[in-house]
Amino acid sequence: MTNLTRPMDPRSTLRALADEVPARVAAVSDLATLGTLEAELLGRQSEIGKLRKELGRLDPDERRELGAFINEIAAGIRDRIDGRRADLAAAEEAMRLRADRVDVTLPGRVPRRGTHHLVTSTLADIVDIFTSIGYTVATGPEIENDFYNFTALNIPKTHPARLESDTLYVDFEPFGEDRHDDDVEILLRTHTSPMQARYMEAHDPPVYIVVPGRVFRRDDLDPTHSPVFHQVEGLAVDDGITFGDLKGTLDYMAKQFFGPKQTVRFLPDYFPFTEPSAQMHVSCFACDFSGCRVCSHTGWIELAGCGMVHPAVFEAVGYDPEALTGFAFGVGADRFAMVRHGISDLRHFFESDLRVLRQFK
Ligand code: PHE
């Protein structure tokens, strides 16, 4: 018979409660619900909470005994709950990290930057050498007429360079004002030299200019020829300019561009617009005169045509050939780039293969 004034021994109730706890705690899958369950099992209103309140009514021995028992059960429940809390917290943290994962240790993605083409930077380097010693940069049309490309440069009507087998003519007349006679012919400039005439015609002396640009000749593309290539023209006109100035200037250019070890030599040549004329060679960068494929086993590489400005050119542009002297040169810029970087095939410059071009940033 149950004694209504004294509760039945609570130990069995507590044991039954403790037995249920593992399953109830395990069933909880989030921290908030676990908090609710904790209050339900251990809070003031829980079975354990109520029993603790009633302990005061027991006599000391029983109170101590039952109190210890309650504490033991409660500690077991607390352990369960704390363990589950740690697990749930770790799982929630892991999920959060996975959701907003940013690996700050990864290097940033650097977009690939475009760069100048090797030929463009070579032209710029050559031009820089001259602007740094006081030269001005001039540029002119790639579509020229035969007056500037040939006639003003003392190239006679009968010269073979004018033949269609060498020069690309254009069926097009953009230069009405430039016509020097009625049967002017339009062509793609075969060298940058027409800018000698154009510049002197438009400017008084002294003249110190460089002219970078594209030139065109009727050639098939092969390892050493291209119908399009690049030159830098140079022109210096002043009082008392000598062939020694020309040699010194080109020697300076070669040492600036290729390095102080490089030496130059000049061999006699012929151009209608310079007298005397020469071709400039630079010592082979690859073999130091022992002879190799790059220099065709001569130890030298031809890089420029040059000479003293012919009096007939001064006359054609209205300069006084008695009062002035000057030198001119035309360097092959593609050749400069090939020599500097040891490139043996000119076609690499015109095929736009990025694997080639990216090597020369
Ligand atoms: N224009 C000549 C060429 O293309 C080079 C040159 C320029 C020679 C200036 C003398 C003076 O071959």
Short mmCIF file of C-alpha atoms and ligand atoms in Angstrom, two decimals:
data_model
loop_
_atom_site.label_atom_id
_atom_site.label_comp_id
_atom_site.label_asym_id
_atom_site.label_seq_id
_atom_site.Cartn_x
_atom_site.Cartn_y
_atom_site.Cartn_z
CA MET A 1 0.00 0.00 0.00
CA THR A 2 1.40 3.35 -0.93
CA ASN A 3 1.91 5.76 1.90
CA LEU A 4 0.35 8.97 0.62
CA THR A 5 2.22 11.30 3.02
CA ARG A 6 5.64 9.84 2.22
CA PRO A 7 6.73 9.41 -1.29
CA MET A 8 7.76 5.96 -2.32
CA ASP A 9 11.49 5.41 -2.49
CA PRO A 10 12.56 7.75 -5.24
CA ARG A 11 15.67 5.72 -6.07
CA SER A 12 13.89 3.43 -8.47
CA THR A 13 12.27 6.42 -10.20
CA LEU A 14 15.68 8.02 -10.58
CA ARG A 15 17.25 4.81 -11.87
CA ALA A 16 14.51 4.44 -14.45
CA LEU A 17 15.03 8.05 -15.43
CA ALA A 18 18.79 7.54 -15.71
CA ASP A 19 18.24 4.52 -17.92
CA GLU A 20 16.25 6.56 -20.40
CA VAL A 21 18.75 9.38 -20.56
CA PRO A 22 21.28 7.97 -23.06
CA ALA A 23 18.60 7.38 -25.71
CA ARG A 24 16.88 10.73 -25.13
CA VAL A 25 20.14 12.65 -25.29
CA ALA A 26 21.29 10.79 -28.37
CA ALA A 27 18.01 11.59 -30.11
CA VAL A 28 18.65 15.33 -29.86
CA SER A 29 20.27 16.76 -32.97
CA ASP A 30 20.75 20.45 -32.21
CA LEU A 31 22.05 22.56 -29.34
CA ALA A 32 18.78 24.40 -28.69
CA THR A 33 16.80 21.20 -28.20
CA LEU A 34 19.57 19.86 -26.01
CA GLY A 35 19.18 22.96 -23.79
CA THR A 36 15.47 22.22 -23.42
CA LEU A 37 16.14 18.61 -22.54
CA GLU A 38 18.75 19.69 -19.99
CA ALA A 39 16.19 21.85 -18.19
CA GLU A 40 13.70 19.04 -18.32
CA LEU A 41 16.12 16.56 -16.72
CA LEU A 42 18.08 18.72 -14.30
CA GLY A 43 16.21 22.02 -13.90
CA ARG A 44 14.15 23.20 -10.93
CA GLN A 45 10.97 21.67 -12.31
CA SER A 46 12.60 18.34 -13.16
CA GLU A 47 12.18 15.21 -11.12
CA ILE A 48 15.64 15.70 -9.71
CA GLY A 49 14.96 19.34 -8.94
CA LYS A 50 11.80 18.50 -7.06
CA LEU A 51 13.48 15.73 -5.06
CA ARG A 52 16.26 18.07 -4.04
CA LYS A 53 13.72 20.49 -2.66
CA GLU A 54 12.16 17.73 -0.64
CA LEU A 55 15.47 16.58 0.88
CA GLY A 56 15.10 19.13 3.68
CA ARG A 57 12.18 17.29 5.00
CA LEU A 58 14.11 14.06 5.59
CA ASP A 59 16.08 13.16 8.63
CA PRO A 60 19.84 13.80 8.38
CA ASP A 61 21.01 10.30 7.62
CA GLU A 62 18.47 9.68 4.96
CA ARG A 63 19.01 13.15 3.58
CA ARG A 64 22.74 12.54 3.21
CA GLU A 65 22.20 9.18 1.58
CA LEU A 66 19.49 10.18 -0.79
CA GLY A 67 21.28 13.45 -1.52
CA ALA A 68 24.43 11.58 -2.52
CA PHE A 69 22.38 9.28 -4.71
CA ILE A 70 20.64 12.18 -6.44
CA ASN A 71 23.97 13.89 -7.02
CA GLU A 72 25.41 10.76 -8.57
CA ILE A 73 22.48 10.34 -10.93
CA ALA A 74 22.52 14.04 -11.79
CA ALA A 75 26.26 13.95 -12.47
CA GLY A 76 25.78 11.01 -14.84
CA ILE A 77 23.04 12.88 -16.72
CA ARG A 78 25.19 16.03 -16.85
CA ASP A 79 28.10 14.08 -18.31
CA ARG A 80 25.84 12.72 -21.04
CA ILE A 81 24.49 16.11 -21.86
CA ASP A 82 27.89 17.80 -21.82
CA GLY A 83 29.34 15.12 -24.08
CA ARG A 84 26.49 15.48 -26.52
CA ARG A 85 26.78 19.26 -26.39
CA ALA A 86 30.46 19.06 -27.32
CA ASP A 87 29.69 16.74 -30.22
CA LEU A 88 26.85 18.89 -31.52
CA ALA A 89 28.90 22.07 -31.19
CA ALA A 90 31.77 20.50 -33.12
CA ALA A 91 29.41 19.29 -35.85
CA GLU A 92 27.74 22.68 -36.15
CA GLU A 93 31.11 24.40 -36.30
CA ALA A 94 32.31 22.00 -38.97
CA MET A 95 29.18 22.62 -41.01
CA ARG A 96 29.57 26.38 -40.71
CA LEU A 97 33.21 26.19 -41.78
CA ARG A 98 32.33 24.04 -44.74
CA ALA A 99 29.58 26.46 -45.72
CA ASP A 100 31.75 29.54 -45.78
CA ARG A 101 35.08 28.05 -46.61
CA VAL A 102 37.62 30.62 -47.80
CA ASP A 103 41.17 29.39 -47.91
CA VAL A 104 43.04 32.56 -47.12
CA THR A 105 46.36 30.81 -47.61
CA LEU A 106 45.71 30.27 -51.34
CA PRO A 107 47.66 32.69 -53.53
CA GLY A 108 45.44 35.16 -55.38
CA ARG A 109 44.69 34.61 -59.03
CA VAL A 110 46.86 37.03 -60.96
CA PRO A 111 45.34 37.90 -64.32
CA ARG A 112 47.79 37.47 -67.16
CA ARG A 113 48.96 40.84 -68.34
CA GLY A 114 49.55 41.69 -71.94
CA THR A 115 53.01 42.87 -72.88
CA HIS A 116 54.69 44.53 -75.80
CA HIS A 117 55.64 42.35 -78.72
CA LEU A 118 59.35 41.58 -78.81
CA VAL A 119 59.77 43.63 -81.98
CA THR A 120 57.91 46.58 -80.47
CA SER A 121 60.08 46.58 -77.37
CA THR A 122 63.21 46.25 -79.50
CA LEU A 123 62.16 49.29 -81.55
CA ALA A 124 61.50 51.17 -78.32
CA ASP A 125 64.89 50.18 -76.90
CA ILE A 126 66.73 51.38 -80.00
CA VAL A 127 64.75 54.63 -80.03
CA ASP A 128 65.46 55.17 -76.31
CA ILE A 129 69.21 54.94 -76.92
CA PHE A 130 68.93 57.89 -79.29
CA THR A 131 66.38 60.02 -77.48
CA SER A 132 68.60 59.82 -74.40
CA ILE A 133 71.36 61.58 -76.37
CA GLY A 134 69.11 64.27 -77.77
CA TYR A 135 67.48 62.79 -80.86
CA THR A 136 63.80 63.37 -81.65
CA VAL A 137 61.40 60.62 -82.79
CA ALA A 138 59.61 61.09 -86.09
CA THR A 139 57.19 58.74 -87.82
CA GLY A 140 55.74 58.72 -91.28
CA PRO A 141 53.35 56.94 -93.61
CA GLU A 142 53.76 53.29 -94.50
CA ILE A 143 51.95 53.99 -97.76
CA GLU A 144 54.35 56.24 -99.63
CA ASN A 145 54.84 57.68 -103.07
CA ASP A 146 57.80 57.08 -105.29
CA PHE A 147 59.07 60.64 -104.83
CA TYR A 148 59.90 60.21 -101.14
CA ASN A 149 60.71 56.52 -101.31
CA PHE A 150 62.99 56.83 -104.36
CA THR A 151 63.33 60.10 -106.27
CA ALA A 152 64.17 62.44 -103.38
CA LEU A 153 66.71 59.86 -102.26
CA ASN A 154 68.62 60.09 -105.50
CA ILE A 155 67.36 56.72 -106.68
CA PRO A 156 67.07 57.00 -110.46
CA LYS A 157 63.95 55.99 -112.42
CA THR A 158 65.90 53.05 -113.81
CA HIS A 159 67.04 51.65 -110.46
CA PRO A 160 66.16 47.96 -110.01
CA ALA A 161 64.82 48.58 -106.49
CA ARG A 162 61.84 50.28 -108.17
CA LEU A 163 60.88 47.12 -110.04
CA GLU A 164 57.63 45.41 -109.19
CA SER A 165 59.64 42.35 -108.36
CA ASP A 166 61.05 44.24 -105.34
CA THR A 167 58.51 46.92 -104.45
CA LEU A 168 54.82 46.52 -103.58
CA TYR A 169 52.80 49.11 -105.50
CA VAL A 170 49.35 50.23 -104.41
CA ASP A 171 46.43 51.17 -106.60
CA PHE A 172 45.46 54.09 -104.36
CA GLU A 173 46.09 57.85 -104.23
CA PRO A 174 45.96 59.24 -100.70
CA PHE A 175 48.62 61.93 -101.13
CA GLY A 176 47.17 64.55 -103.45
CA GLU A 177 49.19 67.36 -101.87
CA ASP A 178 52.42 65.44 -102.00
CA ARG A 179 52.39 64.96 -105.76
CA HIS A 180 55.64 66.12 -107.24
CA ASP A 181 54.71 65.18 -110.76
CA ASP A 182 51.74 63.82 -112.60
CA ASP A 183 52.68 60.23 -112.75
CA VAL A 184 53.38 59.73 -109.06
CA GLU A 185 53.23 56.11 -108.01
CA ILE A 186 51.91 54.87 -104.69
CA LEU A 187 53.71 52.08 -102.95
CA LEU A 188 54.39 50.49 -99.57
CA ARG A 189 57.62 52.08 -98.36
CA THR A 190 60.56 49.77 -98.87
CA HIS A 191 62.61 51.45 -96.13
CA THR A 192 62.25 54.20 -93.50
CA SER A 193 64.54 56.50 -95.53
CA PRO A 194 61.65 58.45 -97.13
CA MET A 195 61.29 60.12 -93.73
CA GLN A 196 64.73 61.69 -94.27
CA ALA A 197 63.27 63.66 -97.15
CA ARG A 198 59.91 64.32 -95.52
CA TYR A 199 61.48 65.57 -92.30
CA MET A 200 64.10 67.82 -93.90
CA GLU A 201 61.49 69.26 -96.24
CA ALA A 202 59.40 70.29 -93.22
CA HIS A 203 62.14 71.31 -90.74
CA ASP A 204 65.16 73.59 -90.78
CA PRO A 205 68.54 72.18 -89.76
CA PRO A 206 70.00 71.04 -87.45
CA VAL A 207 68.28 67.65 -87.60
CA TYR A 208 68.74 64.78 -85.16
CA ILE A 209 65.96 62.24 -85.62
CA VAL A 210 65.22 58.53 -85.39
CA VAL A 211 62.32 56.96 -87.29
CA PRO A 212 61.07 53.56 -86.15
CA GLY A 213 58.64 51.75 -88.41
CA ARG A 214 57.43 48.94 -90.62
CA VAL A 215 58.74 48.52 -94.13
CA PHE A 216 57.66 46.26 -96.97
CA ARG A 217 59.42 44.36 -99.72
CA ARG A 218 58.38 41.74 -102.16
CA ASP A 219 59.90 38.76 -100.38
CA ASP A 220 58.57 35.36 -99.42
CA LEU A 221 58.50 34.57 -95.71
CA ASP A 222 61.42 32.32 -94.77
CA PRO A 223 63.75 32.10 -91.76
CA THR A 224 65.62 35.26 -92.77
CA HIS A 225 63.17 37.14 -95.02
CA SER A 226 59.77 38.65 -94.54
CA PRO A 227 57.61 40.89 -96.74
CA VAL A 228 57.13 43.04 -93.64
CA PHE A 229 59.97 43.96 -91.34
CA HIS A 230 61.14 46.81 -89.14
CA GLN A 231 63.75 49.50 -89.38
CA VAL A 232 64.92 52.43 -87.35
CA GLU A 233 66.18 55.25 -89.54
CA GLY A 234 68.60 57.77 -88.14
CA LEU A 235 69.47 61.17 -89.56
CA ALA A 236 71.85 63.81 -88.22
CA VAL A 237 72.39 67.01 -90.19
CA ASP A 238 74.40 69.92 -88.82
CA ASP A 239 77.52 72.01 -89.32
CA GLY A 240 80.63 69.90 -89.80
CA ILE A 241 79.29 66.40 -89.18
CA THR A 242 81.86 63.80 -90.20
CA PHE A 243 82.05 60.10 -90.95
CA GLY A 244 83.78 59.80 -87.57
CA ASP A 245 80.57 61.04 -85.91
CA LEU A 246 78.63 58.34 -87.76
CA LYS A 247 81.01 55.61 -86.62
CA GLY A 248 81.08 56.85 -83.06
CA THR A 249 77.29 57.10 -82.91
CA LEU A 250 76.66 53.60 -84.25
CA ASP A 251 79.37 52.14 -82.04
CA TYR A 252 77.67 53.80 -79.09
CA MET A 253 74.31 52.37 -80.16
CA ALA A 254 75.70 48.83 -80.48
CA LYS A 255 77.36 48.94 -77.06
CA GLN A 256 74.22 50.34 -75.45
CA PHE A 257 72.01 47.72 -77.05
CA PHE A 258 74.19 44.61 -76.97
CA GLY A 259 76.60 45.41 -74.16
CA PRO A 260 80.05 46.98 -73.85
CA LYS A 261 81.87 43.90 -75.16
CA GLN A 262 80.36 44.26 -78.63
CA THR A 263 82.51 45.92 -81.27
CA VAL A 264 81.45 47.21 -84.66
CA ARG A 265 83.12 47.36 -88.04
CA PHE A 266 82.24 49.25 -91.20
CA LEU A 267 82.60 47.86 -94.70
CA PRO A 268 82.21 49.93 -97.86
CA ASP A 269 78.80 49.67 -99.49
CA TYR A 270 76.68 51.58 -101.95
CA PHE A 271 73.42 53.49 -101.47
CA PRO A 272 72.31 56.18 -103.91
CA PHE A 273 71.38 58.53 -101.04
CA THR A 274 74.67 58.39 -99.10
CA GLU A 275 78.27 59.00 -100.15
CA PRO A 276 80.41 57.41 -98.93
CA SER A 277 78.23 54.48 -97.86
CA ALA A 278 78.92 51.62 -95.53
CA GLN A 279 77.37 48.63 -93.89
CA MET A 280 77.79 48.26 -90.18
CA HIS A 281 78.52 44.90 -88.61
CA VAL A 282 78.52 43.99 -84.97
CA SER A 283 80.71 41.25 -83.49
CA CYS A 284 78.77 38.02 -83.17
CA PHE A 285 77.22 37.77 -79.72
CA ALA A 286 77.12 33.99 -79.92
CA CYS A 287 80.68 32.97 -80.76
CA ASP A 288 83.08 35.82 -80.03
CA PHE A 289 84.66 35.62 -83.51
CA SER A 290 85.27 31.89 -83.52
CA GLY A 291 82.54 31.57 -86.16
CA CYS A 292 79.14 29.96 -85.74
CA ARG A 293 75.79 29.41 -87.45
CA VAL A 294 74.38 32.74 -86.21
CA CYS A 295 77.07 34.77 -88.02
CA SER A 296 77.48 32.35 -90.97
CA HIS A 297 80.97 31.60 -89.65
CA THR A 298 82.27 35.13 -90.20
CA GLY A 299 82.30 36.36 -86.60
CA TRP A 300 80.22 39.40 -87.67
CA ILE A 301 76.53 40.19 -88.13
CA GLU A 302 75.32 42.91 -90.51
CA LEU A 303 72.93 45.26 -88.74
CA ALA A 304 72.71 48.52 -90.65
CA GLY A 305 73.26 50.44 -93.85
CA CYS A 306 74.67 53.93 -93.41
CA GLY A 307 76.67 56.77 -94.90
CA MET A 308 77.07 60.51 -95.30
CA VAL A 309 73.98 62.19 -96.72
CA HIS A 310 74.39 62.64 -100.49
CA PRO A 311 74.37 66.30 -101.66
CA ALA A 312 71.62 65.41 -104.14
CA VAL A 313 69.31 64.56 -101.20
CA PHE A 314 69.99 67.96 -99.59
CA GLU A 315 69.15 69.60 -102.89
CA ALA A 316 65.92 67.63 -103.27
CA VAL A 317 64.67 68.90 -99.91
CA GLY A 318 65.95 72.48 -100.26
CA TYR A 319 68.99 72.26 -97.93
CA ASP A 320 72.32 73.86 -98.91
CA PRO A 321 74.78 71.03 -99.63
CA GLU A 322 77.69 73.48 -99.40
CA ALA A 323 76.82 74.53 -95.84
CA LEU A 324 75.68 71.28 -94.27
CA THR A 325 76.83 67.74 -93.83
CA GLY A 326 75.09 64.83 -92.21
CA PHE A 327 74.94 61.11 -91.75
CA ALA A 328 72.11 58.66 -92.08
CA PHE A 329 71.62 55.05 -91.13
CA GLY A 330 68.92 52.42 -91.29
CA VAL A 331 69.11 49.56 -88.81
CA GLY A 332 67.25 46.28 -89.14
CA ALA A 333 65.31 46.12 -85.89
CA ASP A 334 64.15 42.51 -86.34
CA ARG A 335 67.78 41.53 -86.76
CA PHE A 336 68.61 43.34 -83.51
CA ALA A 337 65.99 41.31 -81.68
CA MET A 338 67.22 38.05 -83.25
CA VAL A 339 70.81 38.77 -82.33
CA ARG A 340 70.01 39.85 -78.81
CA HIS A 341 67.82 36.84 -78.02
CA GLY A 342 69.48 34.22 -80.19
CA ILE A 343 66.38 33.69 -82.35
CA SER A 344 67.27 32.03 -85.62
CA ASP A 345 63.90 32.21 -87.41
CA LEU A 346 62.38 35.57 -88.33
CA ARG A 347 58.95 33.98 -88.74
CA HIS A 348 58.54 33.72 -84.97
CA PHE A 349 57.99 37.47 -84.95
CA PHE A 350 55.03 37.34 -87.29
CA GLU A 351 53.22 34.14 -86.36
CA SER A 352 51.86 35.46 -83.05
CA ASP A 353 52.45 32.20 -81.23
CA LEU A 354 51.99 33.18 -77.58
CA ARG A 355 54.26 30.37 -76.42
CA VAL A 356 57.10 32.11 -78.26
CA LEU A 357 56.13 35.67 -77.39
CA ARG A 358 55.61 35.07 -73.67
CA GLN A 359 59.25 34.13 -73.31
CA PHE A 360 60.25 37.74 -73.89
CA LYS A 361 58.25 39.76 -71.40
N1 PHE B 1 67.51 52.48 -96.44
C1 PHE B 1 68.62 51.57 -96.50
C2 PHE B 1 68.08 50.14 -96.57
O1 PHE B 1 66.92 49.94 -96.30
C3 PHE B 1 69.50 51.69 -95.29
C4 PHE B 1 70.19 53.01 -95.21
C5 PHE B 1 69.60 54.03 -94.51
C6 PHE B 1 71.41 53.22 -95.82
C7 PHE B 1 70.23 55.27 -94.40
C8 PHE B 1 72.05 54.44 -95.74
C9 PHE B 1 71.46 55.45 -95.02
O2 PHE B 1 68.81 49.21 -96.89
#
